[in-house]
Amino acid sequence: MRSLNLSGFIGKDAELKQRGDYTVASFTISANQGKDKETLWMECVVWGKRATTVKDYFKKGMYVSVQGDLETYTYKEKRYYQCNVKDFDFPINKEKRQQTLSDNIPF
């Protein structure tokens, strides 16, 4: 496995799905590579009980940091990259705290 540390803004609200007996939340993070460079979008997934927490709290525009394993897969002869999230954090300033979260996040 290749480890990945990624920080950026969430591109869309997290979506919750069932995969058999498992719950999975998916969301995208944008990583700006600098002025005049293309923005990198990384698809991220969280499995299990934490998927529900991610669905409830990860909203479009929120700044987050995730750590996980980089996975690749091929679909219709095109290669895709995905982060299988193992840990996450949301560093919040005062303004964002009031807009997005309470201090009682159930982790």
mmCIF file of C-alpha atoms in Angstrom:
data_model
loop_
_atom_site.group_PDB
_atom_site.id
_atom_site.type_symbol
_atom_site.label_atom_id
_atom_site.label_comp_id
_atom_site.label_asym_id
_atom_site.label_seq_id
_atom_site.Cartn_x
_atom_site.Cartn_y
_atom_site.Cartn_z
ATOM 1 C CA MET A 1 0.000 0.000 0.000
ATOM 2 C CA ARG A 2 1.013 3.559 -0.643
ATOM 3 C CA SER A 3 0.254 6.012 2.169
ATOM 4 C CA LEU A 4 -1.341 9.341 1.373
ATOM 5 C CA ASN A 5 -1.698 12.542 3.397
ATOM 6 C CA LEU A 6 -4.011 15.054 1.755
ATOM 7 C CA SER A 7 -5.443 18.407 2.824
ATOM 8 C CA GLY A 8 -7.945 20.476 0.910
ATOM 9 C CA PHE A 9 -11.516 21.582 0.513
ATOM 10 C CA ILE A 10 -14.426 19.178 0.113
ATOM 11 C CA GLY A 11 -15.927 19.483 -3.358
ATOM 12 C CA LYS A 12 -19.364 18.016 -2.575
ATOM 13 C CA ASP A 13 -21.248 16.805 0.488
ATOM 14 C CA ALA A 14 -20.296 13.263 1.477
ATOM 15 C CA GLU A 15 -22.599 10.579 0.076
ATOM 16 C CA LEU A 16 -23.531 7.446 2.004
ATOM 17 C CA LYS A 17 -24.035 4.070 0.271
ATOM 18 C CA GLN A 18 -24.423 0.415 1.213
ATOM 19 C CA ARG A 19 -22.020 -2.146 -0.272
ATOM 20 C CA GLY A 20 -23.426 -5.473 0.870
ATOM 21 C CA ASP A 21 -23.197 -5.506 4.668
ATOM 22 C CA TYR A 22 -20.882 -2.463 4.721
ATOM 23 C CA THR A 23 -21.580 1.264 4.813
ATOM 24 C CA VAL A 24 -19.302 3.552 2.810
ATOM 25 C CA ALA A 25 -19.151 7.346 2.559
ATOM 26 C CA SER A 26 -17.515 9.002 -0.420
ATOM 27 C CA PHE A 27 -16.438 12.587 -1.025
ATOM 28 C CA THR A 28 -13.898 14.535 -3.066
ATOM 29 C CA ILE A 29 -11.094 16.797 -1.882
ATOM 30 C CA SER A 30 -9.493 19.481 -4.022
ATOM 31 C CA ALA A 31 -5.772 20.038 -3.741
ATOM 32 C CA ASN A 32 -4.681 23.291 -5.338
ATOM 33 C CA GLN A 33 -1.196 22.893 -6.786
ATOM 34 C CA GLY A 34 -0.532 26.615 -7.099
ATOM 35 C CA LYS A 35 -1.318 29.516 -9.369
ATOM 36 C CA ASP A 36 -1.753 28.624 -13.039
ATOM 37 C CA LYS A 37 -1.768 24.890 -12.283
ATOM 38 C CA GLU A 38 -4.636 22.463 -12.539
ATOM 39 C CA THR A 39 -6.527 21.592 -9.351
ATOM 40 C CA LEU A 40 -6.202 17.937 -8.368
ATOM 41 C CA TRP A 41 -9.427 16.223 -7.263
ATOM 42 C CA MET A 42 -9.079 13.090 -5.145
ATOM 43 C CA GLU A 43 -11.959 10.697 -4.511
ATOM 44 C CA CYS A 44 -11.981 9.558 -0.865
ATOM 45 C CA VAL A 45 -13.910 6.738 0.828
ATOM 46 C CA VAL A 46 -14.531 5.906 4.484
ATOM 47 C CA TRP A 47 -15.895 2.510 5.537
ATOM 48 C CA GLY A 48 -17.885 1.297 8.541
ATOM 49 C CA LYS A 49 -19.298 3.260 11.465
ATOM 50 C CA ARG A 50 -17.167 6.310 10.686
ATOM 51 C CA ALA A 51 -18.895 6.604 7.298
ATOM 52 C CA THR A 52 -22.043 7.871 9.039
ATOM 53 C CA THR A 53 -20.041 10.497 10.928
ATOM 54 C CA VAL A 54 -18.431 11.634 7.682
ATOM 55 C CA LYS A 55 -21.864 11.859 6.011
ATOM 56 C CA ASP A 56 -23.211 13.998 8.859
ATOM 57 C CA TYR A 57 -20.283 16.422 9.104
ATOM 58 C CA PHE A 58 -18.296 16.586 5.846
ATOM 59 C CA LYS A 59 -19.941 19.340 3.798
ATOM 60 C CA LYS A 60 -18.984 21.110 0.588
ATOM 61 C CA GLY A 61 -16.358 23.817 1.133
ATOM 62 C CA MET A 62 -15.101 22.449 4.461
ATOM 63 C CA TYR A 63 -11.320 22.198 4.872
ATOM 64 C CA VAL A 64 -10.142 18.738 5.961
ATOM 65 C CA SER A 65 -7.005 16.630 6.216
ATOM 66 C CA VAL A 66 -7.116 12.906 5.554
ATOM 67 C CA GLN A 67 -4.619 10.094 5.857
ATOM 68 C CA GLY A 68 -5.071 6.795 4.136
ATOM 69 C CA ASP A 69 -3.984 4.320 1.503
ATOM 70 C CA LEU A 70 -3.757 5.278 -2.152
ATOM 71 C CA GLU A 71 -5.545 2.742 -4.319
ATOM 72 C CA THR A 72 -5.793 2.521 -8.083
ATOM 73 C CA TYR A 73 -8.353 0.779 -10.222
ATOM 74 C CA THR A 74 -9.163 0.591 -13.909
ATOM 75 C CA TYR A 75 -12.622 1.111 -15.349
ATOM 76 C CA LYS A 76 -13.319 1.099 -19.095
ATOM 77 C CA GLU A 77 -9.587 1.185 -19.825
ATOM 78 C CA LYS A 78 -9.016 4.332 -17.743
ATOM 79 C CA ARG A 79 -7.004 4.415 -14.506
ATOM 80 C CA TYR A 80 -8.551 6.026 -11.419
ATOM 81 C CA TYR A 81 -7.054 6.932 -8.036
ATOM 82 C CA GLN A 82 -8.829 6.807 -4.688
ATOM 83 C CA CYS A 83 -7.880 7.394 -1.049
ATOM 84 C CA ASN A 84 -9.134 4.715 1.347
ATOM 85 C CA VAL A 85 -9.287 6.979 4.425
ATOM 86 C CA LYS A 86 -7.917 5.584 7.701
ATOM 87 C CA ASP A 87 -7.879 8.830 9.698
ATOM 88 C CA PHE A 88 -9.179 12.363 9.268
ATOM 89 C CA ASP A 89 -9.089 15.757 10.916
ATOM 90 C CA PHE A 90 -10.704 19.085 10.343
ATOM 91 C CA PRO A 91 -8.593 22.019 11.508
ATOM 92 C CA ILE A 92 -11.197 24.696 12.167
ATOM 93 C CA ASN A 93 -10.792 28.415 12.764
ATOM 94 C CA LYS A 94 -13.367 30.368 14.807
ATOM 95 C CA GLU A 95 -15.478 31.408 11.810
ATOM 96 C CA LYS A 96 -15.658 27.894 10.361
ATOM 97 C CA ARG A 97 -16.454 26.411 13.793
ATOM 98 C CA GLN A 98 -19.549 28.592 14.085
ATOM 99 C CA GLN A 99 -20.622 27.866 10.503
ATOM 100 C CA THR A 100 -20.143 24.116 10.365
ATOM 101 C CA LEU A 101 -19.705 22.172 13.592
ATOM 102 C CA SER A 102 -20.366 21.999 17.275
ATOM 103 C CA ASP A 103 -17.639 20.943 19.689
ATOM 104 C CA ASN A 104 -19.320 17.570 20.283
ATOM 105 C CA ILE A 105 -18.318 15.584 17.218
ATOM 106 C CA PRO A 106 -18.852 11.846 17.804
ATOM 107 C CA PHE A 107 -15.560 10.203 16.823
#
